[in-house]
Coordinates of C-alpha atoms in Angstrom, one line a residue:
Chain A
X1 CA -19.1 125.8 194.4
X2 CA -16.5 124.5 192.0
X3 CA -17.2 121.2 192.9
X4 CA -20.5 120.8 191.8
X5 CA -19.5 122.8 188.7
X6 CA -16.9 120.5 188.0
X7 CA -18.6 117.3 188.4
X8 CA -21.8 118.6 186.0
X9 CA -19.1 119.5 183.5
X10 CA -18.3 116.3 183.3
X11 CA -21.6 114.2 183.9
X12 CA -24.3 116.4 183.6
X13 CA -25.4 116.0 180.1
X14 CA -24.7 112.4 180.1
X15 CA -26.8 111.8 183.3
X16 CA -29.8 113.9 181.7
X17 CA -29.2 112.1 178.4
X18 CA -29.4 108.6 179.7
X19 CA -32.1 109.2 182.2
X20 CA -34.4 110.9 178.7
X21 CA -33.7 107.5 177.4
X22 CA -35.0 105.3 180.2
X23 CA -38.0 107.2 180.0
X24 CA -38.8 106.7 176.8
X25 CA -38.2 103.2 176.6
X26 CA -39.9 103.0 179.8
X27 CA -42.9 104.2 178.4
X28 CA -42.9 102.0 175.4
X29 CA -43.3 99.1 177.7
X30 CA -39.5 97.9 176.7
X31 CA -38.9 96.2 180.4
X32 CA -42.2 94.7 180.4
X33 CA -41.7 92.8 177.3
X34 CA -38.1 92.5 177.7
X35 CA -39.0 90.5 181.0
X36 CA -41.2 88.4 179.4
X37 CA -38.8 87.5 176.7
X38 CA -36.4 86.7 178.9
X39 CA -39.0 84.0 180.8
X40 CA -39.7 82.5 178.0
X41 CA -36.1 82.2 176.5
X42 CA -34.1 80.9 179.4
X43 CA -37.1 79.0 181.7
X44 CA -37.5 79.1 185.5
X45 CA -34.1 78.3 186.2
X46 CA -32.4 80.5 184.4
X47 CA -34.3 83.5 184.8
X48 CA -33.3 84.8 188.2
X49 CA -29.6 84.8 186.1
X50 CA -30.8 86.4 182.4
X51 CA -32.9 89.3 184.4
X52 CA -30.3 89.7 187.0
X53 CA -28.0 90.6 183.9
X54 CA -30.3 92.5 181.7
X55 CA -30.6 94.6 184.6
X56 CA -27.4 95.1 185.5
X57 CA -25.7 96.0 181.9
X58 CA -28.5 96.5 179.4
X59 CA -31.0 99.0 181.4
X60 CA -28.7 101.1 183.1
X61 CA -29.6 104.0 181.5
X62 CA -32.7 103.8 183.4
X63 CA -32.8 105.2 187.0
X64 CA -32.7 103.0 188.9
X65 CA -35.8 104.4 191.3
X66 CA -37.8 104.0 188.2
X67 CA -36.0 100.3 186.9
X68 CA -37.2 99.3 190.3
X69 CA -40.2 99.9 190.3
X70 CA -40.9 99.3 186.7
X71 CA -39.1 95.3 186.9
X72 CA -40.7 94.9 190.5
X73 CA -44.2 93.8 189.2
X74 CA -42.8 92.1 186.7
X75 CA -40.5 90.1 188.7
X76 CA -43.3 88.9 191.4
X77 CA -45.2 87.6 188.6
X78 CA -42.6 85.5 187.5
X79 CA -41.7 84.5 191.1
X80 CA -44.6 81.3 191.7
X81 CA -43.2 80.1 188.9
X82 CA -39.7 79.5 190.8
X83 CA -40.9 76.9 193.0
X84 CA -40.7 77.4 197.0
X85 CA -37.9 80.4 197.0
X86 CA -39.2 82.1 193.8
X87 CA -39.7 85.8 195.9
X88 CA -36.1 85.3 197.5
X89 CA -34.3 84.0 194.7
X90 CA -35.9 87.1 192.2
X91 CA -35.3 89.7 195.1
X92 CA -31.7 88.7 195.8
X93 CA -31.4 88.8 192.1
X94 CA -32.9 92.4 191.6
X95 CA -30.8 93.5 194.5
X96 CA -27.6 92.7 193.1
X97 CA -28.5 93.6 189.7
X98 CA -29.4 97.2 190.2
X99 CA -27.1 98.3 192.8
X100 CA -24.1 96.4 191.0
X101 CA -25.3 98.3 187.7
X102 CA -25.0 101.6 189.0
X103 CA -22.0 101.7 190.2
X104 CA -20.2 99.4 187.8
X105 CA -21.8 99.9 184.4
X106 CA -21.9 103.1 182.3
X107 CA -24.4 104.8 182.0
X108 CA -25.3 104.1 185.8
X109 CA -25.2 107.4 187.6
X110 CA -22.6 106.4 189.9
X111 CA -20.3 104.6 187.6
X112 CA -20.7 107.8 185.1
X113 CA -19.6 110.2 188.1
X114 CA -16.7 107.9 189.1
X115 CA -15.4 107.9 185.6
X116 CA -15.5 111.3 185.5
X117 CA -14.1 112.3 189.3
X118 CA -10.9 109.9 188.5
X119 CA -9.9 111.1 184.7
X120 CA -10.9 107.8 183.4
X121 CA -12.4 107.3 179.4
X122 CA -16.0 106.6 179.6
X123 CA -15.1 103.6 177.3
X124 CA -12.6 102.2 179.3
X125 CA -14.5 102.6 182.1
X126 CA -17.5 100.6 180.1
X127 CA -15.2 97.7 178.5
X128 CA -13.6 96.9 182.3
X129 CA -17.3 97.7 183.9
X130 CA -18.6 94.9 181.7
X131 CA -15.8 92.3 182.7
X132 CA -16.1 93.0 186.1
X133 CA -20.1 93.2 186.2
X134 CA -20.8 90.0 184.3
X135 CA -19.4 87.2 186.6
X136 CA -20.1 89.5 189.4
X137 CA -23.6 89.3 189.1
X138 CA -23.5 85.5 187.7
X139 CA -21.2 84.4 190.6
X140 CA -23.2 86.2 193.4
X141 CA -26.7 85.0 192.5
X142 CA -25.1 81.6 192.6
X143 CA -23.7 82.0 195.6
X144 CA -27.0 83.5 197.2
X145 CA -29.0 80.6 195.6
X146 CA -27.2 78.1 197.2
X147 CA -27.7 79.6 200.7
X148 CA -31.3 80.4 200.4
X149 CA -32.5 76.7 199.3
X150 CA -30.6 75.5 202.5
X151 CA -32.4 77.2 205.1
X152 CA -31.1 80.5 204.7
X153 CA -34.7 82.0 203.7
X154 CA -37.4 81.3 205.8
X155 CA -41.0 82.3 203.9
X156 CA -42.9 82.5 207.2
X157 CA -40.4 85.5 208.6
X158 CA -39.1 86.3 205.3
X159 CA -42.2 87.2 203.1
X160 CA -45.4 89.3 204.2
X161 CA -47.9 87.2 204.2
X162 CA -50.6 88.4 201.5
X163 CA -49.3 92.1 201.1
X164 CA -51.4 94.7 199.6
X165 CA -48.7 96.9 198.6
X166 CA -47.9 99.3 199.9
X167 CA -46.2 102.6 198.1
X168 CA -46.4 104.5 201.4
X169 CA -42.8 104.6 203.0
X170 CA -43.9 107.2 205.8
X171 CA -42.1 105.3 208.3
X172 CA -38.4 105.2 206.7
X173 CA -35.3 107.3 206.8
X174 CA -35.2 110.7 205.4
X175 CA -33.3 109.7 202.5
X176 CA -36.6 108.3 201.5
X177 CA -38.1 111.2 201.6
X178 CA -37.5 112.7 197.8
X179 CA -37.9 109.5 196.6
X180 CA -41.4 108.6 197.9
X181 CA -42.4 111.9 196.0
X182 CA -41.2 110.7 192.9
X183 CA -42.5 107.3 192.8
X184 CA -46.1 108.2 193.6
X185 CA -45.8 110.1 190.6
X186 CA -45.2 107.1 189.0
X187 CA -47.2 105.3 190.5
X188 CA -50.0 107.6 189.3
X189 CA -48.2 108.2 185.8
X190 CA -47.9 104.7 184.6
X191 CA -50.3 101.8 187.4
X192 CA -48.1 98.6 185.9
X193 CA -47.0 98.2 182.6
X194 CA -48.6 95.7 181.6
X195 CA -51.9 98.1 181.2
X196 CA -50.3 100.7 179.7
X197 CA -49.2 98.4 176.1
X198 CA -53.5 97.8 176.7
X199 CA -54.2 101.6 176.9
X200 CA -51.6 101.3 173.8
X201 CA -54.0 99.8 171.8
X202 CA -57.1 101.0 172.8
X203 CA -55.2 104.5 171.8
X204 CA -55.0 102.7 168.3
X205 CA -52.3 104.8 166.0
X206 CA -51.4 105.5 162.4
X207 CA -50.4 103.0 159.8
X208 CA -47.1 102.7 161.1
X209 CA -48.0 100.9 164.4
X210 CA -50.3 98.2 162.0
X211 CA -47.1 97.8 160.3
X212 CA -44.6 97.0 163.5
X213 CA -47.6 95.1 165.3
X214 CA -47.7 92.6 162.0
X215 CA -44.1 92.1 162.2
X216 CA -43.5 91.3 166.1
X217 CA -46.5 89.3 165.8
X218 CA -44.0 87.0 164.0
X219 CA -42.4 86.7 167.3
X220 CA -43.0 83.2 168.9
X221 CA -43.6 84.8 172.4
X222 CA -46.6 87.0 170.9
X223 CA -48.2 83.7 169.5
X224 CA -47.5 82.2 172.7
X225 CA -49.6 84.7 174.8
X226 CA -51.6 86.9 172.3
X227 CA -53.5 88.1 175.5
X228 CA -51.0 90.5 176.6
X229 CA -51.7 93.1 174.3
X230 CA -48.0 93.4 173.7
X231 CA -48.1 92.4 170.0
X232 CA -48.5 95.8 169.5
X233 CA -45.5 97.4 170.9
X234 CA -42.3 97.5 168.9
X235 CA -39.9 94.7 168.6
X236 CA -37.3 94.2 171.5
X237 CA -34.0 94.9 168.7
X238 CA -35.8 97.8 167.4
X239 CA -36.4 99.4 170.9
X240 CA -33.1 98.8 172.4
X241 CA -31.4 99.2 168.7
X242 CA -30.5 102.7 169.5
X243 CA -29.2 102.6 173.3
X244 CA -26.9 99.6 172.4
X245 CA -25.4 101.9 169.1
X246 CA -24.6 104.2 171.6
X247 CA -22.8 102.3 173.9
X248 CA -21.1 100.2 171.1
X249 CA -20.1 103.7 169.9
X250 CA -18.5 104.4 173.0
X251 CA -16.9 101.0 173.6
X252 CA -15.3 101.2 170.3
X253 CA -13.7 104.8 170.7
X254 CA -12.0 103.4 173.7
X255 CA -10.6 100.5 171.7
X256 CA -9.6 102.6 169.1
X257 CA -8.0 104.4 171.2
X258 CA -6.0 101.9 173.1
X259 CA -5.2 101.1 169.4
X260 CA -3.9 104.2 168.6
X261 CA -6.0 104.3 165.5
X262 CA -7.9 107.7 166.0
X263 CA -9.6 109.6 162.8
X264 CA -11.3 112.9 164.0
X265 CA -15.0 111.5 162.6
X266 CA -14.5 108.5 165.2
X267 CA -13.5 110.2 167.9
X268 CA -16.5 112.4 167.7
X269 CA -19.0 109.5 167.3
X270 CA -17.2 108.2 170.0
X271 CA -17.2 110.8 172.4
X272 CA -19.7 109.9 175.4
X273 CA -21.8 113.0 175.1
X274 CA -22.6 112.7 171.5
X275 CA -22.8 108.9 171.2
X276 CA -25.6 109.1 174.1
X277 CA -27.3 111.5 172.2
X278 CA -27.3 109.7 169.0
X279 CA -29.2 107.2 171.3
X280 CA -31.5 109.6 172.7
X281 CA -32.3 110.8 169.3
X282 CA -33.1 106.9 167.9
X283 CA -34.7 106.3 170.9
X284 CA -37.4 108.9 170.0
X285 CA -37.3 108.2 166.9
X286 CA -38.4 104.8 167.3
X287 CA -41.2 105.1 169.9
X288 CA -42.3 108.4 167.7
X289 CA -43.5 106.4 165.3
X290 CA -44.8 103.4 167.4
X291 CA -46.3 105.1 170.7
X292 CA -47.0 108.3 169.1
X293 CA -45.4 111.7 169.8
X294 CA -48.0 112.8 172.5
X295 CA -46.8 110.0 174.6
X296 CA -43.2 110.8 174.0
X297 CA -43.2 113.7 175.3
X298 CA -45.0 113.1 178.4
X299 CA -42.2 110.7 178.7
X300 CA -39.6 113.3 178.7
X301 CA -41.5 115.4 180.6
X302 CA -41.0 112.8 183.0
X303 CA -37.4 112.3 182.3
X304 CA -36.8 115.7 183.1
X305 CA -38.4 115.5 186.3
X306 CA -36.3 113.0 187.9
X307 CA -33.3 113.9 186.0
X308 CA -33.4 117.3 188.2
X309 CA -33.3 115.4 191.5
X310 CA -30.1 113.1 189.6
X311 CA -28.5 116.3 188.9
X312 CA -28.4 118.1 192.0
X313 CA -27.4 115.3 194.0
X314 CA -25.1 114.1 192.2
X315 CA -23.5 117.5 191.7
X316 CA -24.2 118.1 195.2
X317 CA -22.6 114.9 196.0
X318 CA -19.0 116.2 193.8
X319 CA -19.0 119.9 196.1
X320 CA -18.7 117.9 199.2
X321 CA -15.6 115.4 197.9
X322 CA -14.3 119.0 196.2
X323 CA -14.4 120.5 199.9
X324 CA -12.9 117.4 201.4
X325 CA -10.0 117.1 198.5
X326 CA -9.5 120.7 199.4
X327 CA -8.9 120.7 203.0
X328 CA -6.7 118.3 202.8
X329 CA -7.9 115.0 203.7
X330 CA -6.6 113.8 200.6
X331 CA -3.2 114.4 200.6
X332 CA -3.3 112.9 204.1
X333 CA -5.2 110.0 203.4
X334 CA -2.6 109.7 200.5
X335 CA 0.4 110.1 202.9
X336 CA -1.2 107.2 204.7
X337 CA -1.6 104.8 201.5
X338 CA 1.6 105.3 199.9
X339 CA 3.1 104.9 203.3
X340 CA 1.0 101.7 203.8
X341 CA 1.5 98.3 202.5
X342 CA -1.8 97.0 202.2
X343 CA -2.8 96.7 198.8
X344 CA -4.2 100.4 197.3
X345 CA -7.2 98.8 195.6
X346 CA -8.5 97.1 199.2
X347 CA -8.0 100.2 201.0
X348 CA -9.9 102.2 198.4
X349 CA -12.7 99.2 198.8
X350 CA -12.7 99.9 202.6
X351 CA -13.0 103.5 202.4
X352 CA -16.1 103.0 200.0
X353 CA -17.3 100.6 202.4
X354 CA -17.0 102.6 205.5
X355 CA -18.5 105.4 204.0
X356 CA -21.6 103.3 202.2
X357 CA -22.2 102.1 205.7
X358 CA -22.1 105.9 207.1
X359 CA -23.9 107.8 204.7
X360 CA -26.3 105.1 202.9
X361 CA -26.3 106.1 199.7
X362 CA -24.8 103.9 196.9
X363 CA -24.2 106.8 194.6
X364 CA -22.8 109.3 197.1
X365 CA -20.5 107.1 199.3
X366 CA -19.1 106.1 195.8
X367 CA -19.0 110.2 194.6
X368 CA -17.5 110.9 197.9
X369 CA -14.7 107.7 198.0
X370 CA -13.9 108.8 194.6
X371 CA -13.2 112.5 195.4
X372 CA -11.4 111.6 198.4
X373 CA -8.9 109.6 196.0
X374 CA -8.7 111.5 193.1
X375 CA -5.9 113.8 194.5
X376 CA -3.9 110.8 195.0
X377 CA -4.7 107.7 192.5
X378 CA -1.5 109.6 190.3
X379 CA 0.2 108.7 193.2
X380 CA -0.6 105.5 193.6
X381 CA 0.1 104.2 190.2
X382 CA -2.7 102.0 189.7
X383 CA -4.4 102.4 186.8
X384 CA -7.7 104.6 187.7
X385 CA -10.2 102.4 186.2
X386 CA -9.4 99.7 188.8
X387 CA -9.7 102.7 191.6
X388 CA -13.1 103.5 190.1
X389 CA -14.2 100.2 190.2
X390 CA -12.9 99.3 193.4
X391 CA -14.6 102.4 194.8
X392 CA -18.0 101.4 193.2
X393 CA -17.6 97.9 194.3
X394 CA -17.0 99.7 198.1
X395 CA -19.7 101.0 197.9
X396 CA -21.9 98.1 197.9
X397 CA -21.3 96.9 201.0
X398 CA -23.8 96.3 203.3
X399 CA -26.6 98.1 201.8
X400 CA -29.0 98.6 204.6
X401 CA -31.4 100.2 206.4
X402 CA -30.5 104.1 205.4
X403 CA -30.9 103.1 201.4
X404 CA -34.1 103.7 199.8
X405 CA -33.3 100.8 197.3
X406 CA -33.8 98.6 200.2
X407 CA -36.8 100.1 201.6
X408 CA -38.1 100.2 198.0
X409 CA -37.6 96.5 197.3
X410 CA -38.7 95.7 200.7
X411 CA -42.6 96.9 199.8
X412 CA -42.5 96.2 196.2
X413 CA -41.2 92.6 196.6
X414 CA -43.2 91.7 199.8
X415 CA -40.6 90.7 202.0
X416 CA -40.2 92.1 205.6
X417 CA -37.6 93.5 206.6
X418 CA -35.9 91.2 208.0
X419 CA -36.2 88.7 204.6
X420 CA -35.0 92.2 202.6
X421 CA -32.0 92.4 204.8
X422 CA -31.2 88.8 203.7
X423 CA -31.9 89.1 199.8
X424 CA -30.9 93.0 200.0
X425 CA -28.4 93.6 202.3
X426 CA -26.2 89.9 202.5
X427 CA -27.1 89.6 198.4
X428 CA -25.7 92.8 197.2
X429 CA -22.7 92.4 200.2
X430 CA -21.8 89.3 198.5
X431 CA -21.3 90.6 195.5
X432 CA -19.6 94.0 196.4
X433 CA -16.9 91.0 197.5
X434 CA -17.1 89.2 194.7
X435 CA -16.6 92.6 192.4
X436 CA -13.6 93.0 194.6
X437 CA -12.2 89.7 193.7
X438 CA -13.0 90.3 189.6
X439 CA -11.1 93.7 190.2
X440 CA -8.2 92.3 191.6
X441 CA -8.0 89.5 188.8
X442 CA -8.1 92.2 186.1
X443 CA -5.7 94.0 187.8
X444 CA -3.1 91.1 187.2
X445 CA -3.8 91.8 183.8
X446 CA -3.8 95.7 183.2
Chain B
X1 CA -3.3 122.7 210.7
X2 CA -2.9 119.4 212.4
X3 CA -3.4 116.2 210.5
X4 CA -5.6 114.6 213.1
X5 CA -8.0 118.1 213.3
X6 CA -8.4 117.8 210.1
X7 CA -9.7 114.2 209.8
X8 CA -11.5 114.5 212.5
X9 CA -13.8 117.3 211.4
X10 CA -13.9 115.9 208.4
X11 CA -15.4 112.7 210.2
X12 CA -17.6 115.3 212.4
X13 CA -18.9 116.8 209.3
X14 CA -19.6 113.6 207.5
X15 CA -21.4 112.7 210.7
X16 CA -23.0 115.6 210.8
X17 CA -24.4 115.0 207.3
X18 CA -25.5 111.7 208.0
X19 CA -27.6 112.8 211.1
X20 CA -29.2 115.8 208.8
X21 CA -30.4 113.4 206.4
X22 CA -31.7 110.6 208.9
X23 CA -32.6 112.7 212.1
X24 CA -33.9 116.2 210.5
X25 CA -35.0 115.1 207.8
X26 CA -33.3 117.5 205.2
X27 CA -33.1 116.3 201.8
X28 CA -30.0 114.8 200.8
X29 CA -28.7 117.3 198.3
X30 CA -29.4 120.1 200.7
X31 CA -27.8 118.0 203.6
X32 CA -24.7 117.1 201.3
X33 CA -24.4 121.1 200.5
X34 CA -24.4 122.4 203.7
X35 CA -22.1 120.0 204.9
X36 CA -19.6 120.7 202.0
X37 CA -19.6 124.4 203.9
X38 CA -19.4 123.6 207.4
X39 CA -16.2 121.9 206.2
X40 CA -14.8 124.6 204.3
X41 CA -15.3 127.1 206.8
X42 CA -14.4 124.5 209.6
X43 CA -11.0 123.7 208.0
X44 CA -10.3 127.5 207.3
X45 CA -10.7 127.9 203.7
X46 CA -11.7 131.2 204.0
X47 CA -15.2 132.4 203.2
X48 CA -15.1 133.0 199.6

């Protein structure tokens, strides 16, 4: 199968990379805290906004199964604290966030795989990701608040009514099926997060962790609520320190690039594999000496774990858009386009669309839309970022009933299914147009 | 081979894969696999 050869030559490490570096910030408590922060920084109001974008750009390296149910806790504590659509406007908000952040932002698995199916730089594919993703997710939330404080949420049909949650997705689609495997073992690994920073220092450590916990306890938030236990985890900068390097490595090679400025040290920082790996390696580094190495490697253990099930879909995923380039369908499809008028971009949304709504998968309907318009974006003279985004922003429409991300926020969240096809479904709709709109603004420009 | 047999087992097969993964039950990767096959063989590609 060339296919999936030729789309784990290109992704494979990455994927594996970034998905070793969620774990281990996962298991240093990193979204816990980072939630936290962001509740205290930005208020009520502003929340839904600040967490809707941390997930979305910063903690994409993190897979998304795992963000999910990592941030889901997390967000229905800070839901009362919203007022009377606290559960809606936090769901809507997740929604958007996470599936927006996969397919648009690198390292999200999708986005990575489009950048690589359509020949375009990792680090272009991250600077235009990050214009398109930012007043995406700002504009949709907005949009979706509106609605749901005027009678667009209704809490009796909307919310369960006093759920005990429920991890057990036996009744839902097949596509579930892998995924219900791999979250009770997290369920089992890690029972919330905020326990684990306890177990953290119950487990006590070496002189090293004294010294971090004296200098985040400088943190105003720590004074503010000593009671978490989280004053002895490392500091936010510190954790996140390495992950950003590596994408600012790989931002800057693209710039350099588009400046023509390329010494051969730079470009190897720069490449994608090697910056993500500098990231991986800091990562470690940092939660070695603060969680301990025991705990470290458990975490990769873990990594590795899901990584595999990444991988071969992913790559499994590229064999079937090889198969259909090969039989043809693309140059047909591209007879079609170049014959049509209709802006390329839109039609490359709607095939997205069409086959998001057919197959159900985020990440696969935007593998497969890509593959079918690889053979032809030379044709189409467009510049392939756009197509890669256009296809990623396809392939968030109408997220529904055959994605586990919506079955998944429907039982972590508490909301039925009918309030999950409002937050999930319309939310993350809304802003697959709204992406379309930001795409075909920055195509005026490139 | 005819434009329209083409696309339409093409849209057979991605059918095909969509009731594998919701109706049988096969995982996803297996599902997407299998279907990548059907297609190759379907559209004569030979079987190598």
């Amino acid at each position: 199968m060339t296919g999936f050869g030729d789309i784990m030559a290109k992704v494979g490490l990455l994927i594996a990379w970034g998905v070793l570096m969620g774990a281990i910030l996962n298991e240093m408590g990193a979204i816990s805290k980072l939630v936290d922060k962001l509740l205290h920084v930005f208020g009520p109001k502003g929340v839904p906004y600040a967490l809707g974008l941390t997930i979305g750009t910063l903690l994409q390296s993190i897979f998304l199964d795992v963000l999910l149910v990592m941030s889901a806790p997390l967000a229905r504590r800070i839901a009362p604290k919203l007022g009377k659509f606290g559960t809606a406007k936090m769901a809507t908000a997740m929604a958007i966030s996470l599936e927006c952040g996969i397919v648009l932002m690198v390292p999200g698995v999708a986005a990575v795989a489009l950048a690589g199916l359509l020949r375009v730089p990792l680090g272009e594919m991250l600077i235009f990701g990050l214009l398109v993703i930012i007043p995406t997710i700002l504009v949709s939330i907005f949009i979706m608040n509106f609605f749901i404080q005027r009678g667009l949420w209704k809490t009796e049909t909307d919310e369960e009514q006093a759920v005990a949650e429920s991890p057990e997705l036996e009744d839902v689609d097949g596509m579930v099926v892998h995924t219900v495997s791999h979250e009770h073992g997290h369920e089992h690994g890690e029972p919330s997060h905020g326990k684990t920073s306890q177990h953290a220092v119950v487990q006590g450590g070496g002189a090293e962790r004294t010294a971090t916990s004296s200098r985040v306890g400088l943190l105003p938030h720590d004074v503010r609520e000593p009671g978490t236990g989280a004053s002895k985890e490392p500091g936010l900068l510190l954790m996140f320190a390495p992950m950003l390097v590596s994408l600012v490595l790989i931002a800057s090679g693209a710039f350099m690039k588009m400046a023509g400025f390329t010494p051969d040290a730079a470009v190897f920082l720069s490449t994608p594999v090697v910056a993500l790996l500098i990231g991986l390696l800091g990562t470690s580094i940092v939660a070695r000496m603060t969680i301990g190495t025991k705990r470290v490697e458990a975490a990769v253990v873990n990594g590795f774990k899901e990584s595999g099930q990444i991988l071969i879909l992913t790559g499994a995923g590229g064999s079937l858009a090889a198969m259909v380039a090969t039989s043809g369908m693309g140059e047909i499809l591209g007879k079609y386009f170049s014959a049509s008028t209709v802006a390329p971009l839109l039609v490359v949304w709607g095939i997205a669309a069409v086959l998001h709504i057919a197959v159900g998968s985020v990440s696969i309907s935007a593998i497969t839309a890509a593959g079918l318009l690889a053979p032809i974006a030379p044709a189409l003279g467009i510049n392939p970022v756009l197509l890669a985004l256009a296809a990623g922003a396809g392939s968030l429409f109408v997220v529904h009933v055959t994605s586990n991300t919506f079955w998944l926020l429907q039982s972590m969240l508490g909301q039925t299914t009918r309030g999950t096809l409002k937050s999930c479904t319309l939310g993350v709709s809304v802003a697959s147009v709204v992406a379309l709109g930001f795409i075909l603004v920055l195509s005026i420009f490139i | 081979m005819e434009d329209w047999q083409i696309l339409s087992i093409t849209a057979a097969v991605i059918i095909g894969i969509v009731v594998m993964i919701l109706r049988l039950r096969i995982n996803p990767a297996l599902a997407l696999v299998i279907g990548a096959m059907v297609l190759g063989l379907l559209t004569g590609l030979g079987t190598v």
